[in-house]
Short mmCIF file of C-alpha atoms in Angstrom, two decimals:
data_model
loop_
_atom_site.label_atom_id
_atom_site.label_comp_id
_atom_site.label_asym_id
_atom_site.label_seq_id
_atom_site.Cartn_x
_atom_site.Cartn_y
_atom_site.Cartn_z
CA UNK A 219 161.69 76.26 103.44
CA UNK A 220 163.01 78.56 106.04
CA UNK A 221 164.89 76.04 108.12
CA UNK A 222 166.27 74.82 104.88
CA UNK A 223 167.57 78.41 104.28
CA UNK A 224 168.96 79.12 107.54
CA UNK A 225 170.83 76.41 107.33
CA UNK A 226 172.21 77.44 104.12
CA UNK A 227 173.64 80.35 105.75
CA UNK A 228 175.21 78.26 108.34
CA UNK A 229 176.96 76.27 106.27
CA UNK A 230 177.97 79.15 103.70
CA UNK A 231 179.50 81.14 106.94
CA UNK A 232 180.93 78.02 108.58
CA UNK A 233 183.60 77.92 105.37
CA UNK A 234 183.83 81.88 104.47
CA UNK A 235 187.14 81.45 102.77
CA UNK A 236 185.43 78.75 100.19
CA UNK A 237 181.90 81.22 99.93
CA UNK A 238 184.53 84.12 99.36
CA UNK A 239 186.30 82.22 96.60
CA UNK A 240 183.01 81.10 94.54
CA UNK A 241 181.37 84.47 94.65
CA UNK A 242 184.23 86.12 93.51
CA UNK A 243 184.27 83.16 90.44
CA UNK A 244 181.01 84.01 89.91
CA UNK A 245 181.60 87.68 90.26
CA UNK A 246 184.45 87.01 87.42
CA UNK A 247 182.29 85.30 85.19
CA UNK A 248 179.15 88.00 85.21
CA UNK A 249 182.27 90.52 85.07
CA UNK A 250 183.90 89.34 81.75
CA UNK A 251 180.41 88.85 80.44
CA UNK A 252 179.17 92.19 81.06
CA UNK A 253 182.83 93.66 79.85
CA UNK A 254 182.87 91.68 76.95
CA UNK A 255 179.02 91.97 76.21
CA UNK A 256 179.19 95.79 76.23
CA UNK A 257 182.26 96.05 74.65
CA UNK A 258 181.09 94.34 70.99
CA UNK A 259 177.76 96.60 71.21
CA UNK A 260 179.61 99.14 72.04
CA UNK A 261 181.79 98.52 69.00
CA UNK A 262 178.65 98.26 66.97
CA UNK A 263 176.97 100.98 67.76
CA UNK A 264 179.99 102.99 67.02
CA UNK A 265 180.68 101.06 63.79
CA UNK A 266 177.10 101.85 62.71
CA UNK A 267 177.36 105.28 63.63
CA UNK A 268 180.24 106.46 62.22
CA UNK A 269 179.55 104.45 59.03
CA UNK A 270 175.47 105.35 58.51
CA UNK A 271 174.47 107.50 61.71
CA UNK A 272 174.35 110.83 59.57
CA UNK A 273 173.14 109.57 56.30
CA UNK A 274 170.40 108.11 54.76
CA UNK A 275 169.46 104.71 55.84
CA UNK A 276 166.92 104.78 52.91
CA UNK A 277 166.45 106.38 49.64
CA UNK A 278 163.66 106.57 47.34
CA UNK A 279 165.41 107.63 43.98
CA UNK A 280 163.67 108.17 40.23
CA UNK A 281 163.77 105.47 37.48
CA UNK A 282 166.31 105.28 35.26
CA UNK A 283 164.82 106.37 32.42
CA UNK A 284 163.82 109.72 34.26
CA UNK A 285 165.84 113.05 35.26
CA UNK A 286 163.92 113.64 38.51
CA UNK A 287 161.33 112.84 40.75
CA UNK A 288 158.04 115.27 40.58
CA UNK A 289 155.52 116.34 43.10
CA UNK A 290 158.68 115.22 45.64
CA UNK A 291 156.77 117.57 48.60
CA UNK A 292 153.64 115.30 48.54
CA UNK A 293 155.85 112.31 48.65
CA UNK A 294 158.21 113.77 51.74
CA UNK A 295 154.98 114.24 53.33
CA UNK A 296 153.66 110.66 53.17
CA UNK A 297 156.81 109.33 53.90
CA UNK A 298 157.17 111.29 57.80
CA UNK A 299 153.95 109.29 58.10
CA UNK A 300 154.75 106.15 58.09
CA UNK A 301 155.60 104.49 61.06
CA UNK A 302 159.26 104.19 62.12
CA UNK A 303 160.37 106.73 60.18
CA UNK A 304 162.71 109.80 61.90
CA UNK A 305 163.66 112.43 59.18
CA UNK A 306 162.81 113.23 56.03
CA UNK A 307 164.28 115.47 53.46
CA UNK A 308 164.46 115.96 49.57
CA UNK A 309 168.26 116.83 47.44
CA UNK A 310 169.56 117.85 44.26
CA UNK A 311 172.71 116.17 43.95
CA UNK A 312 174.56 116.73 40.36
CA UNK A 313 178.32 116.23 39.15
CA UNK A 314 179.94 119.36 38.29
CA UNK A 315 183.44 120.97 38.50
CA UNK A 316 184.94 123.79 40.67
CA UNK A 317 187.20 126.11 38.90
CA UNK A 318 190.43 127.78 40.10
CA UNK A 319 192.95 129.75 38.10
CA UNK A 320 194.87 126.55 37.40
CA UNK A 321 192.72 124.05 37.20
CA UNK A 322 188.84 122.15 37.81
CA UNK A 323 187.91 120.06 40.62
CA UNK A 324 185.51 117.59 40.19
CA UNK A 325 182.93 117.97 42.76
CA UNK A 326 178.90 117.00 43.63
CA UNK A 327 177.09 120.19 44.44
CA UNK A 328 174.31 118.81 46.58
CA UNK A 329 171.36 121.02 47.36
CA UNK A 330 169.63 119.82 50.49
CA UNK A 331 166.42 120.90 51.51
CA UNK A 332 167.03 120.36 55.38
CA UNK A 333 170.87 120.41 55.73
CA UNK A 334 170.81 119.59 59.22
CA UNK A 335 168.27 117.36 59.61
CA UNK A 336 169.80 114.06 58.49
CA UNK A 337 173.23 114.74 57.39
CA UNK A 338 173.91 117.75 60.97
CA UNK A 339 175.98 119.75 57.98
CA UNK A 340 175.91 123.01 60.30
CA UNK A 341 176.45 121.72 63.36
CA UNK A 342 179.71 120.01 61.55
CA UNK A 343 181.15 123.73 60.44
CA UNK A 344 184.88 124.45 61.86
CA UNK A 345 185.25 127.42 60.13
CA UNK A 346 182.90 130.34 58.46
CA UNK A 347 179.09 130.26 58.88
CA UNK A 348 176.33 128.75 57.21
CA UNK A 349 174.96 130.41 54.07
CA UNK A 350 172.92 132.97 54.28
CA UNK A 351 172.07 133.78 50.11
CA UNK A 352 171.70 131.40 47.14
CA UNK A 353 175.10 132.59 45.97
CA UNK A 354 177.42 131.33 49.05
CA UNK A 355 178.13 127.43 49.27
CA UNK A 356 179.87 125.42 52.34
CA UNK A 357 182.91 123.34 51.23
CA UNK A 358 184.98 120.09 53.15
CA UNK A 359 187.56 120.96 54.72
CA UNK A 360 190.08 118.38 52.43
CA UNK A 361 188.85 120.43 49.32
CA UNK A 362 189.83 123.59 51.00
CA UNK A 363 193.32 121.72 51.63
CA UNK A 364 193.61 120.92 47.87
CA UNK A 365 192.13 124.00 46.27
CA UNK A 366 194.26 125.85 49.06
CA UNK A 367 191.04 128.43 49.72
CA UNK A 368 189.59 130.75 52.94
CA UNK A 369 186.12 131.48 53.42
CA UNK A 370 185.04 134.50 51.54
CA UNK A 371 187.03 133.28 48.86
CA UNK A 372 185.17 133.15 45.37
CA UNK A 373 184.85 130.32 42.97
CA UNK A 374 183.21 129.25 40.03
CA UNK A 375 181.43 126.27 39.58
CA UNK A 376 180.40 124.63 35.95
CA UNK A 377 177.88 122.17 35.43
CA UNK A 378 178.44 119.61 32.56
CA UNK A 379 175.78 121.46 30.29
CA UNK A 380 178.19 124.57 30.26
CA UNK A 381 176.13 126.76 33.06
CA UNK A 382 178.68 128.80 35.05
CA UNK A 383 177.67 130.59 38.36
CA UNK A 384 179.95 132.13 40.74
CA UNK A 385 179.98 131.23 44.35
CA UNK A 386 181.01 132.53 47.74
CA UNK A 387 182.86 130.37 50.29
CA UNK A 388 180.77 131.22 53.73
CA UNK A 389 182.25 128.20 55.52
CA UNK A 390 184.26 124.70 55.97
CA UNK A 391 182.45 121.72 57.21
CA UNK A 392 184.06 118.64 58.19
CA UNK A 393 182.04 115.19 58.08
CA UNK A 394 185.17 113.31 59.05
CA UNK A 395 184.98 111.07 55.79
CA UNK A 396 187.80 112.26 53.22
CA UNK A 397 185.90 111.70 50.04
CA UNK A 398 182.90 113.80 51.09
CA UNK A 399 185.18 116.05 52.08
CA UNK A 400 186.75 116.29 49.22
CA UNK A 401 183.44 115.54 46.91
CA UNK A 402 180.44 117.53 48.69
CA UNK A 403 179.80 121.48 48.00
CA UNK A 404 176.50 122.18 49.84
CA UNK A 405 174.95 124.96 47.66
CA UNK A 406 171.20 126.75 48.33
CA UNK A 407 168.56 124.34 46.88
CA UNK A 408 166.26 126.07 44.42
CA UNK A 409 169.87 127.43 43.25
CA UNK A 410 171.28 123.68 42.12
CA UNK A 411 167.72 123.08 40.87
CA UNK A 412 167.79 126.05 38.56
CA UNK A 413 171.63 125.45 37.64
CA UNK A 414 170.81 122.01 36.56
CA UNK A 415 167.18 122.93 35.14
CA UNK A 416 165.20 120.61 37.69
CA UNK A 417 162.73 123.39 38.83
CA UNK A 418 160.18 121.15 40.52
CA UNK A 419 162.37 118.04 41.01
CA UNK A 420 164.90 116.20 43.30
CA UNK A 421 166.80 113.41 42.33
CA UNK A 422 166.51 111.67 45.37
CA UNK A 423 164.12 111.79 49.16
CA UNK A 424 166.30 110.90 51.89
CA UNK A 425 164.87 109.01 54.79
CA UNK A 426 166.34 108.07 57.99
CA UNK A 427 164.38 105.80 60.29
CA UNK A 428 164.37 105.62 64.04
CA UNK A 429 166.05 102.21 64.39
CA UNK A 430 168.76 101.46 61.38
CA UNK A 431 167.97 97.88 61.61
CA UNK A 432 164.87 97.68 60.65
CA UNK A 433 165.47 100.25 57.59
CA UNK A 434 164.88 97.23 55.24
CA UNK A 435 161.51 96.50 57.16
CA UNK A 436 160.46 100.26 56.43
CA UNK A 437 161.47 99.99 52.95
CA UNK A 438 159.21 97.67 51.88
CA UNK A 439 156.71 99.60 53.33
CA UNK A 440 157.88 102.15 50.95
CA UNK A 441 157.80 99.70 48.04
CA UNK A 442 154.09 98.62 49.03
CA UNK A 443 152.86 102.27 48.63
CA UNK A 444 151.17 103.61 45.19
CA UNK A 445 152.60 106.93 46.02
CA UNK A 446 156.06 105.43 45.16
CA UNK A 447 154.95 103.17 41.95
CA UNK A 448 157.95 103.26 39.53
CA UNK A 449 160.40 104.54 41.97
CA UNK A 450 163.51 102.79 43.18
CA UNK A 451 163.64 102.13 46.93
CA UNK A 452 167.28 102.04 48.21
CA UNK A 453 168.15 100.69 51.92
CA UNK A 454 171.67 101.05 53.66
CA UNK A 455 171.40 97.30 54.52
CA UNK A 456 171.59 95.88 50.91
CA UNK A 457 174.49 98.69 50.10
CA UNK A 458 176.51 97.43 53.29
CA UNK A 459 176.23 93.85 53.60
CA UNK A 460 180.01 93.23 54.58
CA UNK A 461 179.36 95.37 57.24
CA UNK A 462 176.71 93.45 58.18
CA UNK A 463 178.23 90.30 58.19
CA UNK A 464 181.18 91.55 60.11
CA UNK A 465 178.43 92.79 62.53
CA UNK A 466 176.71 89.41 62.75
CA UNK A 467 180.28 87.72 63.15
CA UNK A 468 181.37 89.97 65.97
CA UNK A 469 177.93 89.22 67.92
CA UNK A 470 178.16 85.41 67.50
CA UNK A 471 182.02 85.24 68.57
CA UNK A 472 180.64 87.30 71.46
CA UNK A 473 177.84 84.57 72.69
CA UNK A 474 180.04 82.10 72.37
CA UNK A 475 182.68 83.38 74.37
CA UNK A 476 179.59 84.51 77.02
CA UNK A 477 178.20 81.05 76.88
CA UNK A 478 182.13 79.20 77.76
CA UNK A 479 182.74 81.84 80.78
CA UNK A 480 179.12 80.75 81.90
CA UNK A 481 179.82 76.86 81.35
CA UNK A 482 182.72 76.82 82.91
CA UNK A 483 180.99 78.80 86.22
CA UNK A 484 178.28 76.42 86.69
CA UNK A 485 181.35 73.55 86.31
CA UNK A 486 183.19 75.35 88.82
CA UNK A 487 180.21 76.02 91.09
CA UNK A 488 178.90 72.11 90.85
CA UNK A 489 182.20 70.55 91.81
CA UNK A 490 182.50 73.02 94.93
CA UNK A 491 179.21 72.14 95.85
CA UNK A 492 179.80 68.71 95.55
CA UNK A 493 182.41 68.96 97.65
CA UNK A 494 180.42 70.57 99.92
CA UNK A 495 178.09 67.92 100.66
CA UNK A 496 180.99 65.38 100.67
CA UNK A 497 182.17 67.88 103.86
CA UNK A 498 178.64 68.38 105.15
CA UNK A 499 177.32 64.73 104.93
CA UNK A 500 177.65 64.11 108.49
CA UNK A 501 176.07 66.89 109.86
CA UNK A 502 172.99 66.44 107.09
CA UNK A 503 172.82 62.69 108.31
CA UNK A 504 172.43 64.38 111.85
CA UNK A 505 169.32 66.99 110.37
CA UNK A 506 168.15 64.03 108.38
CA UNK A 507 167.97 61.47 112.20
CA UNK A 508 166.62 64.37 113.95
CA UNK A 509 163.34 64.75 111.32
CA UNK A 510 164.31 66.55 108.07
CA UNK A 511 163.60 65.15 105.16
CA UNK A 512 164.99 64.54 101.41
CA UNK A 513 163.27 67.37 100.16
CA UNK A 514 164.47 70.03 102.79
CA UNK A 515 167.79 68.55 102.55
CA UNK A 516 167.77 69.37 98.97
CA UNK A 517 166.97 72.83 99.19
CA UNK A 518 169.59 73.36 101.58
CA UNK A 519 171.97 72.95 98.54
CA UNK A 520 169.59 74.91 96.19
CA UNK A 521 169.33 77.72 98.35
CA UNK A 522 173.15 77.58 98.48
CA UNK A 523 173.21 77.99 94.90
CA UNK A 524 170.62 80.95 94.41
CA UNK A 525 172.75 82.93 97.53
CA UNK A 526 175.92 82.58 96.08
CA UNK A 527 174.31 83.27 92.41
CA UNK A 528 172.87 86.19 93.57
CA UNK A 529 175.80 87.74 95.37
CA UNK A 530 178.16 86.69 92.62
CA UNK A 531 176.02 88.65 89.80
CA UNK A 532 175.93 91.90 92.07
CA UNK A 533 179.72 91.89 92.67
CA UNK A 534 180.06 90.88 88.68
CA UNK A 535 177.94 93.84 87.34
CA UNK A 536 179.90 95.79 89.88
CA UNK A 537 183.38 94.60 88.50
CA UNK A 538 182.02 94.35 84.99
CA UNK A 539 180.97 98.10 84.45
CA UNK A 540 184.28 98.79 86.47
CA UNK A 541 186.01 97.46 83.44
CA UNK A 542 184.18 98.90 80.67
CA UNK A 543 184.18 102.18 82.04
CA UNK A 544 188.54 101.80 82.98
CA UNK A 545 188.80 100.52 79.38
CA UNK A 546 187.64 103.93 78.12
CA UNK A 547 189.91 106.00 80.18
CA UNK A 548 192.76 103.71 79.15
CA UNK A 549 191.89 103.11 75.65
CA UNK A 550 191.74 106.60 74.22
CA UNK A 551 192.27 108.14 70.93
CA UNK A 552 194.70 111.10 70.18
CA UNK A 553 192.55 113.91 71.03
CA UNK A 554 191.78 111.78 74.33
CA UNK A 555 188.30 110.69 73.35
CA UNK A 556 187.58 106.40 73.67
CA UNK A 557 188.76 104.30 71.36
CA UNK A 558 185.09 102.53 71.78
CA UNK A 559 182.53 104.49 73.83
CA UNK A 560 180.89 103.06 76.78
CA UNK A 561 177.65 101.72 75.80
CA UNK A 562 175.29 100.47 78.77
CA UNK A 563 172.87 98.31 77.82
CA UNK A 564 170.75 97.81 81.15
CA UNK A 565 168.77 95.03 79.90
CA UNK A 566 171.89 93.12 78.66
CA UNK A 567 173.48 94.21 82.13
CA UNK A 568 170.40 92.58 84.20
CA UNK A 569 170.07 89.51 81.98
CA UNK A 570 173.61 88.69 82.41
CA UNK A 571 173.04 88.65 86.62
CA UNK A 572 169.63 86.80 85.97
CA UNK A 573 171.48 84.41 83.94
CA UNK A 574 174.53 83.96 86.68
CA UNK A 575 171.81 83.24 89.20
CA UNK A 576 170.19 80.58 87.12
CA UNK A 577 173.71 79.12 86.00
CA UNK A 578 174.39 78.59 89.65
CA UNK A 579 171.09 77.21 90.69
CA UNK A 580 171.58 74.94 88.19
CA UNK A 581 174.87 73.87 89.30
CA UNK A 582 173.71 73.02 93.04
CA UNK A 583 171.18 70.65 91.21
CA UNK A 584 173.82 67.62 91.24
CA UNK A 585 174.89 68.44 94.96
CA UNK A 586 171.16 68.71 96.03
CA UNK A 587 170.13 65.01 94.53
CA UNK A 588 173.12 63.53 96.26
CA UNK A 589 172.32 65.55 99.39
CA UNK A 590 168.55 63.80 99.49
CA UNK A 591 170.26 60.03 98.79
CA UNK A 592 172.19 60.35 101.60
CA UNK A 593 171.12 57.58 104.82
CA UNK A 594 171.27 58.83 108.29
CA UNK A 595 172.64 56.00 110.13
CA UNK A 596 175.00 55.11 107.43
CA UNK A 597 176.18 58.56 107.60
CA UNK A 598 176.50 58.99 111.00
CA UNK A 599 178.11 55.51 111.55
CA UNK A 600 181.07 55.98 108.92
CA UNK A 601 181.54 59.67 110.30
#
């Protein structure tokens, strides 16, 4: 095994300029892999993010036939216990309109128990405070746009059963979605359960779980539970399944595209290596004459392979994160943040150089077998 290896090396520094070109192939390969690889997930996560990151990824809401859901506090409590879930927190969210001198606003006054738990509401204020009395409410910034308002500004707000209560603009939030922006007044939330005479209830417990693919998993967990008998259990999965599907698309046009850079490596790889032993022949007929035998001869070639694998999916994870992290610099919004963040995935990063080493062991298969059929004295007779 060791003689085979040394002579490996020999014959990998006897042609640099032909080592130098397959490693960097390789290299190529693992890079556009890794590039590509963290790109899509990077995509994804950003996709998912943006689209349910600060929501609910499930919600437990009352039956149809009823206004609210009672004893909610002995339901939030049972629900942080169940394994995978993150946050928990109850609302009060009711239609209603906002009322200016000119005209009414239709609006959803949403009273939250733990504003900035799930949905980060304070930490997404740009303007004002949060509020510190049931009488001051947080508004989007695109209904401040329409209603053309300040903070401190006051404002009344009817519900459809005719109860008017004026409110006190403490502060503009910004949740980068226009229609909740435009839609969402976050009010104090005994306040919206008085206004809209559900002392006691909530019309819906938010939940958001720890990993937002497996919030249909959880759910049914949810579902199994006699503490939730008769309610309806809501996931984000079954409300977004084009997203899903574009998610599952993007993933497989990724592996594929993974899979031909790696194909075409180990093609690449074989043929050099082929050629290699074409080149070599005579001096392995010499090592074969002089006591070597079939099997060391093979693993001359092998070892070639797992070398130039090896060194080809360090130089490749090099390049690749190279790229990724260029591509964000490059690729930047207007305010100068990435287009796509940079996402490293460590595991994906590894598996891609443990799959580039395999994918090139695999190609100095062929080149070993003829290596091992190869006769001495016929070798060293036709030169």
């Amino acid at each position: 095994m060791k003689l085979s290896l040394e002579i490996a090396f020999r014959f990998l520094k006897a042609n640099k300029a032909q080592t130098i070109l397959i490693i960097i192939g390789i290299a190529i390969g693992v890079s556009v892999q890794i590039f590509i690889g963290s790109l899509i997930q990077g995509l994804q996560k950003d996709l998912v993010e943006k689209t349910v990151g600060s929501s609910q990824h499930i919600t437990v809401l009352p039956d149809k036939n009823d206004s609210g859901i009672s004893d909610y506090i002995t339901k939030e409590e049972k629900a942080k216990k169940i394994e995978g879930v993150k946050y928990v927190t109850s609302s009060v969210d009711k239609n209603a309109f906002l009322n200016t001198d000119s005209d009414s606003y239709p609006i959803l006054v949403r009273g939250i128990n733990n504003p900035n738990e799930i949905y980060k509401i304070y930490d997404r204020i740009i303007e004002g405070e949060r509020p510190k009395n049931e009488n001051e409410i947080l508004i989007g910034i695109d209904l401040k746009k329409e209603i053309e308002c300040k903070v401190g500004d006051l404002y009344e707000i009817t519900t459809p059963m005719g109860t008017k209560k004026e409110f006190k603009i403490s502060g503009i939030f910004d949740v980068k979605i226009l229609s909740l922006n435009k839609l969402w007044v976050i009010a104090d939330f005994s306040t919206v359960q008085n206004m809209f005479d559900l002392k006691g209830k909530v019309t819906s417990i938010d939940i958001q779980v720890k990993d937002v693919f497996e919030a249909d998993k959880i759910a049914t967990k949810f579902e199994n539970d006699e503490t939730y008998k008769g309610l309806i259990i809501q996931n984000w999965k079954i409300q977004n399944e084009q997203l899903l599907s574009g998610l599952s698309g993007q993933s497989i046009s990724s592996i594929m595209i993974q899979v031909f850079v790696m194909v075409s490596v180990v093609l690449g790889i074989s043929s050099v290596l082929a050629i290699s032993v074409s080149q070599k022949s005579k001096q392995i007929g010499i090592l074969k004459a002089m006591g070597i035998n079939n099997k060391k001869a093979s693993m001359i070639f092998l070892f070639q392979g797992v070398i130039l694998g090896k060194l080809g999916a360090l130089l490749g994870i090099i390049f690749g994160l190279g790229l990724a992290y260029s591509f964000t610099k490059f690729a930047v919004n207007p305010d100068g943040t990435p287009v796509i963040a940079l996402y490293i995935d460590w595991t994906f990063i590894i598996l891609s150089g443990i799959i580039a080493i395999i994918a090139s062991s695999i190609a100095s298969i062929i080149p070993a077998v003829n290596s091992s059929k190869l006769e001495p004295m016929e070798v060293i007779r036709n030169g």
